PDB file of C-alpha atoms in Angstrom:
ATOM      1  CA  UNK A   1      29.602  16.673  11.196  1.00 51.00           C
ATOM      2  CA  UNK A   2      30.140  17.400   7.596  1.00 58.00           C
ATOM      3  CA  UNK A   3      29.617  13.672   6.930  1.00 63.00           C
ATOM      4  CA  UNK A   4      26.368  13.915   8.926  1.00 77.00           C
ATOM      5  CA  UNK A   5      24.839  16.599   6.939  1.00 78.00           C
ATOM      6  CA  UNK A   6      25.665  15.334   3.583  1.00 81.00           C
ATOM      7  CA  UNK A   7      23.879  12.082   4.373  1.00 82.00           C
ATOM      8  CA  UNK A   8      20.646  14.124   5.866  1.00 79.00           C
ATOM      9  CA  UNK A   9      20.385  16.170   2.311  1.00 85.00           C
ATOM     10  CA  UNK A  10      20.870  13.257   0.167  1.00 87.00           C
ATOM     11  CA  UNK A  11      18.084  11.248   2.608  1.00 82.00           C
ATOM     12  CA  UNK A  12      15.879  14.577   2.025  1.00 81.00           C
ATOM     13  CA  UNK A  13      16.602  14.460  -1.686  1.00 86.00           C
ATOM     14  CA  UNK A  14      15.513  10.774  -1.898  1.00 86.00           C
ATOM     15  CA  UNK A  15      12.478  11.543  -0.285  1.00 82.00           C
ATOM     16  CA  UNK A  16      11.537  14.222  -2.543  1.00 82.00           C
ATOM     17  CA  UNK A  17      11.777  12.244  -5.452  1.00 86.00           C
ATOM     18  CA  UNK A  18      10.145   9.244  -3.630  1.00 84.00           C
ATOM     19  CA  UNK A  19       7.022  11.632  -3.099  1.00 81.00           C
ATOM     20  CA  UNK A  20       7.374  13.049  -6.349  1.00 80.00           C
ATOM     21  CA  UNK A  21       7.124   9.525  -8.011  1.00 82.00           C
ATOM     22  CA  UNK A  22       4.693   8.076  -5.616  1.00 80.00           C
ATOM     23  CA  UNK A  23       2.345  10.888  -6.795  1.00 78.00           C
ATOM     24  CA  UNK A  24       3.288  10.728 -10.733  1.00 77.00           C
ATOM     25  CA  UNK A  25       2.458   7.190 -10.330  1.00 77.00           C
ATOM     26  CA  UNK A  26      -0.946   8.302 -10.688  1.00 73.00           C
ATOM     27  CA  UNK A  27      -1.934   5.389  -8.703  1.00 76.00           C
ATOM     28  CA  UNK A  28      -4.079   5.231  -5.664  1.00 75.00           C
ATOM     29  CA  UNK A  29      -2.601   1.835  -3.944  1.00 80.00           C
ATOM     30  CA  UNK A  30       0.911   3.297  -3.038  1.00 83.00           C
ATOM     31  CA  UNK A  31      -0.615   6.793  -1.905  1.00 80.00           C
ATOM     32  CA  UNK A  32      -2.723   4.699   0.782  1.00 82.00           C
ATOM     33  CA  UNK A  33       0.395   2.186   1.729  1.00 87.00           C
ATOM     34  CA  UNK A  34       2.619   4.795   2.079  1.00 84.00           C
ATOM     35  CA  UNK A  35      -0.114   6.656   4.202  1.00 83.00           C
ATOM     36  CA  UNK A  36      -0.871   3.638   6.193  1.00 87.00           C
ATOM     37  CA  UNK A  37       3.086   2.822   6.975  1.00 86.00           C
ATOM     38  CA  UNK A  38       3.639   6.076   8.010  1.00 84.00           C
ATOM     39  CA  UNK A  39       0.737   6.088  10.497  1.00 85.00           C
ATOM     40  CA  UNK A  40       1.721   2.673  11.651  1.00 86.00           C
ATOM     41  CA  UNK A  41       5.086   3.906  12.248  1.00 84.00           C
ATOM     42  CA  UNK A  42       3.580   7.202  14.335  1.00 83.00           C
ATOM     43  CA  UNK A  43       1.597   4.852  16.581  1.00 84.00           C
ATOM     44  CA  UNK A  44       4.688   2.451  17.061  1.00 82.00           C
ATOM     45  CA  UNK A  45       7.671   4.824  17.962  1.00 82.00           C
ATOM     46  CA  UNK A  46       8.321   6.140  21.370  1.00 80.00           C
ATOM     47  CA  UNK A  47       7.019   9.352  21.921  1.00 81.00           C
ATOM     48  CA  UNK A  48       9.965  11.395  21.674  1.00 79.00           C
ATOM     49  CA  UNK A  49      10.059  10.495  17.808  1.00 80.00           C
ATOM     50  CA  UNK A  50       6.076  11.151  17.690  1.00 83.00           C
ATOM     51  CA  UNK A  51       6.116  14.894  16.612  1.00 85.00           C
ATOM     52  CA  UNK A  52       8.699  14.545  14.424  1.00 82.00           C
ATOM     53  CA  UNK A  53       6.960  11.942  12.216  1.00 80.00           C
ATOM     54  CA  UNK A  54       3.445  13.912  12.646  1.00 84.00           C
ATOM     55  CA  UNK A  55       5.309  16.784  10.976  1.00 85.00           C
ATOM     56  CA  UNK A  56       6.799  15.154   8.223  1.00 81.00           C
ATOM     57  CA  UNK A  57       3.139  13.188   7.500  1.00 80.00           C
ATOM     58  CA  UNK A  58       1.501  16.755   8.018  1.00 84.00           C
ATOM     59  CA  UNK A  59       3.878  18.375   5.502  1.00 85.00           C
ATOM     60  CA  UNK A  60       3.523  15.289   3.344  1.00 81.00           C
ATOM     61  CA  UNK A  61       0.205  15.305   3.341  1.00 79.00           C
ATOM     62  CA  UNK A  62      -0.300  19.147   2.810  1.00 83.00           C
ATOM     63  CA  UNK A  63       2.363  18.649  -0.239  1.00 81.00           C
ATOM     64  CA  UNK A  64       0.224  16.081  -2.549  1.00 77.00           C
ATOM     65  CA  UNK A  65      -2.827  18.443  -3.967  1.00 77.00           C
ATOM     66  CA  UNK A  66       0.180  21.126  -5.206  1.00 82.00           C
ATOM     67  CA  UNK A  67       2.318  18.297  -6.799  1.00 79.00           C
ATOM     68  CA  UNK A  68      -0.595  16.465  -7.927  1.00 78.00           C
ATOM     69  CA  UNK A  69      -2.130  19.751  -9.689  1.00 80.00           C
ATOM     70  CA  UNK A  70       1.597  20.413 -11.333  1.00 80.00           C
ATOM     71  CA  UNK A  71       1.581  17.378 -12.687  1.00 77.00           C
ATOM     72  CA  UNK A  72      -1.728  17.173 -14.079  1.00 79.00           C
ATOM     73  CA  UNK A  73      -1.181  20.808 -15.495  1.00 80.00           C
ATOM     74  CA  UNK A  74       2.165  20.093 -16.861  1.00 82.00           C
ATOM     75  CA  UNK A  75       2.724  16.654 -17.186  1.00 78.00           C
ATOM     76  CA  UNK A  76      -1.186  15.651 -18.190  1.00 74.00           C
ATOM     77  CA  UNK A  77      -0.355  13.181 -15.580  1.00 73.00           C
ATOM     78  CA  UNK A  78      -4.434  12.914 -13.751  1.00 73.00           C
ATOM     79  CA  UNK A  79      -3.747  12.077 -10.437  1.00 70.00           C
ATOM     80  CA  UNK A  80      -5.390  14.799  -8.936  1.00 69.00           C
ATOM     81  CA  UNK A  81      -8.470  14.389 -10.791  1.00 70.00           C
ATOM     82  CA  UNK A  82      -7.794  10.571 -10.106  1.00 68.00           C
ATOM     83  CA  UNK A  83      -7.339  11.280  -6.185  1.00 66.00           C
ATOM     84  CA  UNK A  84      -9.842  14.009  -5.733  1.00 65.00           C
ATOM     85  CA  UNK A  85     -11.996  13.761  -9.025  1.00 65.00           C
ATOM     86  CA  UNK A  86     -14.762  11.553  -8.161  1.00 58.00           C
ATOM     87  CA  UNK A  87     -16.455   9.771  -5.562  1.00 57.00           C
ATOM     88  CA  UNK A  88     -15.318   6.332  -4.774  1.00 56.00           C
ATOM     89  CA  UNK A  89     -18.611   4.667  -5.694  1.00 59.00           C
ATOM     90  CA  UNK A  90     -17.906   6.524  -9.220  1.00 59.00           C
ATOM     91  CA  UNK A  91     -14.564   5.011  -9.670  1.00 59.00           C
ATOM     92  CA  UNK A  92     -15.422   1.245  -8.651  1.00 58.00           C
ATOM     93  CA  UNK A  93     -18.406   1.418 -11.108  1.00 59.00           C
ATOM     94  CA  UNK A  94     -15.801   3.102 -14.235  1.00 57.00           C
ATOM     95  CA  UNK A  95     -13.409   0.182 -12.436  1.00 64.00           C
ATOM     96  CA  UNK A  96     -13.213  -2.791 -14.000  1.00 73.00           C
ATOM     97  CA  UNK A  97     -11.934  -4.161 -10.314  1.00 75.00           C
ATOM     98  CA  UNK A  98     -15.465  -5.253  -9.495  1.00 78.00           C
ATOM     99  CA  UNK A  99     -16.036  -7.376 -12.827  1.00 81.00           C
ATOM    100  CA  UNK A 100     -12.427  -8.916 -12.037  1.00 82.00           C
ATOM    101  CA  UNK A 101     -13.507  -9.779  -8.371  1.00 82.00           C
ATOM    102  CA  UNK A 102     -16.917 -11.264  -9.572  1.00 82.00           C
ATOM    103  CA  UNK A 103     -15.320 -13.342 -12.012  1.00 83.00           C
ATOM    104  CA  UNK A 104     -12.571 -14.623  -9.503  1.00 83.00           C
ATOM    105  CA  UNK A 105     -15.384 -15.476  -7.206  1.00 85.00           C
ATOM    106  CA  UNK A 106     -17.492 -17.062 -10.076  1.00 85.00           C
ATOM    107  CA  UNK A 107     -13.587 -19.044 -10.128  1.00 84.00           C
ATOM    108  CA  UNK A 108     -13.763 -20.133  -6.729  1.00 86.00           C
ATOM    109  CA  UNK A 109     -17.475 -21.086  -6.658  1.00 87.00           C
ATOM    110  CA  UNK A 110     -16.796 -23.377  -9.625  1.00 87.00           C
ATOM    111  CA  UNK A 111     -14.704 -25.513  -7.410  1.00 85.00           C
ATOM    112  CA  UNK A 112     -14.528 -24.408  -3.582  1.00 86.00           C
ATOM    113  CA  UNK A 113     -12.689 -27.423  -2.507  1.00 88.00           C
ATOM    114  CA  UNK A 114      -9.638 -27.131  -4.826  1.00 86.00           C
ATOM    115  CA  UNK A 115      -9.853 -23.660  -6.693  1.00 82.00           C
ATOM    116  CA  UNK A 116     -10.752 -22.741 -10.327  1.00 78.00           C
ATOM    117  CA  UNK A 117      -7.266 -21.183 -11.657  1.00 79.00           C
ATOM    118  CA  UNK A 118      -4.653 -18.783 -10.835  1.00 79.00           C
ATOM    119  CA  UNK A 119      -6.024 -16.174 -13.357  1.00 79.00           C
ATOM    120  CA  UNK A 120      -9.044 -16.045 -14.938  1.00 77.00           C
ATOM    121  CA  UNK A 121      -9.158 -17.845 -18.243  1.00 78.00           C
ATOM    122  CA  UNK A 122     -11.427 -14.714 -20.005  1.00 77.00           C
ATOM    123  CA  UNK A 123      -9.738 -12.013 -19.111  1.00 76.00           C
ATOM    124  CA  UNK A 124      -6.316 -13.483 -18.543  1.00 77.00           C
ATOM    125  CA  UNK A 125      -5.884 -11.249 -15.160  1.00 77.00           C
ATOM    126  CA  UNK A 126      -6.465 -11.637 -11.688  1.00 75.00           C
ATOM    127  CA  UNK A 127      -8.485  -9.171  -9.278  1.00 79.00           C
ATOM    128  CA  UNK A 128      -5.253  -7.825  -7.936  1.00 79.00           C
ATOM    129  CA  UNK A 129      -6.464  -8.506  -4.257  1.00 84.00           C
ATOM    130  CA  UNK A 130      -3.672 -11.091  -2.489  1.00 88.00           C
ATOM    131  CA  UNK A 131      -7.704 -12.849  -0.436  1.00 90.00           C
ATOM    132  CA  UNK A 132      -9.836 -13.283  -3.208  1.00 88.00           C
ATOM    133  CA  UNK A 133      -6.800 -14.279  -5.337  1.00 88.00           C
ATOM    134  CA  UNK A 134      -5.537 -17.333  -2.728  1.00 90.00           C
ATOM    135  CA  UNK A 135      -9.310 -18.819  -2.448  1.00 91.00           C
ATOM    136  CA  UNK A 136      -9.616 -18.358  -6.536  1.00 89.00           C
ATOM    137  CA  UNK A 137      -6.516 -20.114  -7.241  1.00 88.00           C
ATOM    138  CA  UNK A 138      -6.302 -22.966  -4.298  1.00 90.00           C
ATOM    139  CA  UNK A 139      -9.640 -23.025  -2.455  1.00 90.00           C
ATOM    140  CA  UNK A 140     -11.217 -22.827   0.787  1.00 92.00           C
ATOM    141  CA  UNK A 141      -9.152 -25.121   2.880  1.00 94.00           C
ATOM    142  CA  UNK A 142      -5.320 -23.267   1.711  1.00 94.00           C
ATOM    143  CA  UNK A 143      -7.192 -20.078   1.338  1.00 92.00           C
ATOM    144  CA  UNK A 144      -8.653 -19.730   4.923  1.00 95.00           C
ATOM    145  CA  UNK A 145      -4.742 -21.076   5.624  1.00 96.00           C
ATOM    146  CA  UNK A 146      -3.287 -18.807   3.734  1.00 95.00           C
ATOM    147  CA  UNK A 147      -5.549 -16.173   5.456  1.00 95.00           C
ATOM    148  CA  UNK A 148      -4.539 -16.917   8.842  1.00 97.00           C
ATOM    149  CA  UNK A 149      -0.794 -17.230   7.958  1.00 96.00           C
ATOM    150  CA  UNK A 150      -1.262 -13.719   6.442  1.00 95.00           C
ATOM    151  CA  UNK A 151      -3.090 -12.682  10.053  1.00 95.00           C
ATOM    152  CA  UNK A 152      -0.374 -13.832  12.033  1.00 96.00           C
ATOM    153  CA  UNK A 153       2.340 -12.738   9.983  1.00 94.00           C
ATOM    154  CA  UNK A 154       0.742  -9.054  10.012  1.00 92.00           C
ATOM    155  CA  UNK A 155       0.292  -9.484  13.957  1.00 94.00           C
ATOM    156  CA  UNK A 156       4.107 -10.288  14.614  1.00 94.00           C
ATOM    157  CA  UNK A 157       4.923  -7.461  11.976  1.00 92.00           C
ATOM    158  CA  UNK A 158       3.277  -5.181  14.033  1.00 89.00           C
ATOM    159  CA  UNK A 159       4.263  -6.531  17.373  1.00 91.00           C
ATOM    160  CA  UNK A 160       7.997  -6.499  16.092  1.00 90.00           C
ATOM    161  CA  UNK A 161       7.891  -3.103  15.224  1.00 87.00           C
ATOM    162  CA  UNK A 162       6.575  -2.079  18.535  1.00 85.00           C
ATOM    163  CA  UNK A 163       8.977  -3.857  20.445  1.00 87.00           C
ATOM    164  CA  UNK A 164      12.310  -2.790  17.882  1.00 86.00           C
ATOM    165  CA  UNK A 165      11.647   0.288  16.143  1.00 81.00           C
ATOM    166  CA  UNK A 166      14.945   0.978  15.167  1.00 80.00           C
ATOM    167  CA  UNK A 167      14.849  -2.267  13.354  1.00 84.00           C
ATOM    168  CA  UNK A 168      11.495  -1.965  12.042  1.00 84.00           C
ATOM    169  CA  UNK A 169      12.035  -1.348   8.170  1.00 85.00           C
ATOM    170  CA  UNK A 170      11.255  -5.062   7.017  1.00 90.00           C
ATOM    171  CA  UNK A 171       7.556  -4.881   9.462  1.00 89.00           C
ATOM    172  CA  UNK A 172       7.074  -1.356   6.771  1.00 88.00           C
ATOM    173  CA  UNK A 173       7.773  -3.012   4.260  1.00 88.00           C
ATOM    174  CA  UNK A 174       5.737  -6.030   4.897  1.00 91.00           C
ATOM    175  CA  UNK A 175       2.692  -3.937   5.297  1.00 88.00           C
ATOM    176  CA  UNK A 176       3.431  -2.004   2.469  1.00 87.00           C
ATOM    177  CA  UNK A 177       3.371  -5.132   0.228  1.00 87.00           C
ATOM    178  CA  UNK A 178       0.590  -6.499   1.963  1.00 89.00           C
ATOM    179  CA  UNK A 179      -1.555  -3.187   0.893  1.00 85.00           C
TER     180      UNK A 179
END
């Protein structure tokens, strides 16, 4: 039993500092994966595991504005103003993930059959979006492939889980890359 416990406080003491680094990231793309793992996991266990996991993404949840305020406060780490600041609209304009997008599309339109490049040749970057990145870089035909692979591969993720929950870490982490 001793065993038992000493494995359940260092589990809780990895995912403290799991949530505290998620936060300090100061990143919105791992807040929302994490957020929509941990949904697809509540919608995919049996029910008797359904509270628990409501509880922990309630108290997870509730926990982000107070770490994210102590960190901006002491760490001058802004993801609270980053989270909470400003609209979305406002921070796709201040973005420069729009102009990146445009000019991976610009890519593809240059030559739809084959692709223009894997990253664009002015900014040397790419849009950081897996879709628009597989038509920029190989084109219509093995992007709408690469599309429907990613479709079906999400699909059996999912249906995977459903079916084994208990061995449903690789489907969470699959749709945690994917986002």
């Amino acid at each position: 039993w001793a065993a038992s416990r000493s494995w359940k406080l260092l589990l809780l003491c990895g995912l403290c500092v799991g949530f505290y680094i998620l936060v300090a990231s100061n990143s919105r793309g791992p807040i929302i994966a994490a957020l929509v793992c941990m949904i697809t996991v509540l919608v995919c266990v049996p029910l008797r595991y359904k509270l628990a996991i409501l509880l922990f993404l309630m108290l997870a949840t509730a926990a982000v504005v107070p770490t994210a305020l102590y960190l901006e406060e002491s760490q001058n780490i802004v993801a609270f103003s980053r989270l909470f600041g400003s609209s979305l609209t406002e921070q796709a304009i201040s973005s420069s993930r729009i102009e990146l997008y445009a000019s991976a599309l610009d890519l593809f339109w240059s030559d739809p059959l084959t692709g223009g490049a894997m990253e664009d040749p002015h900014t040397f970057s790419y849009p950081h979006n897996v879709l628009i990145e597989s038509f920029m870089a190989v084109g219509l035909f093995f992007g709408l492939l690469f599309t429907i692979g990613l479709l079906i591969l999400t699909l059996r993720a999912l249906s995977s889980f459903r079916k084994y929950p208990q061995f449903g870490w690789p489907s969470v982490l699959f749709l945690q890359y994917l986002i």
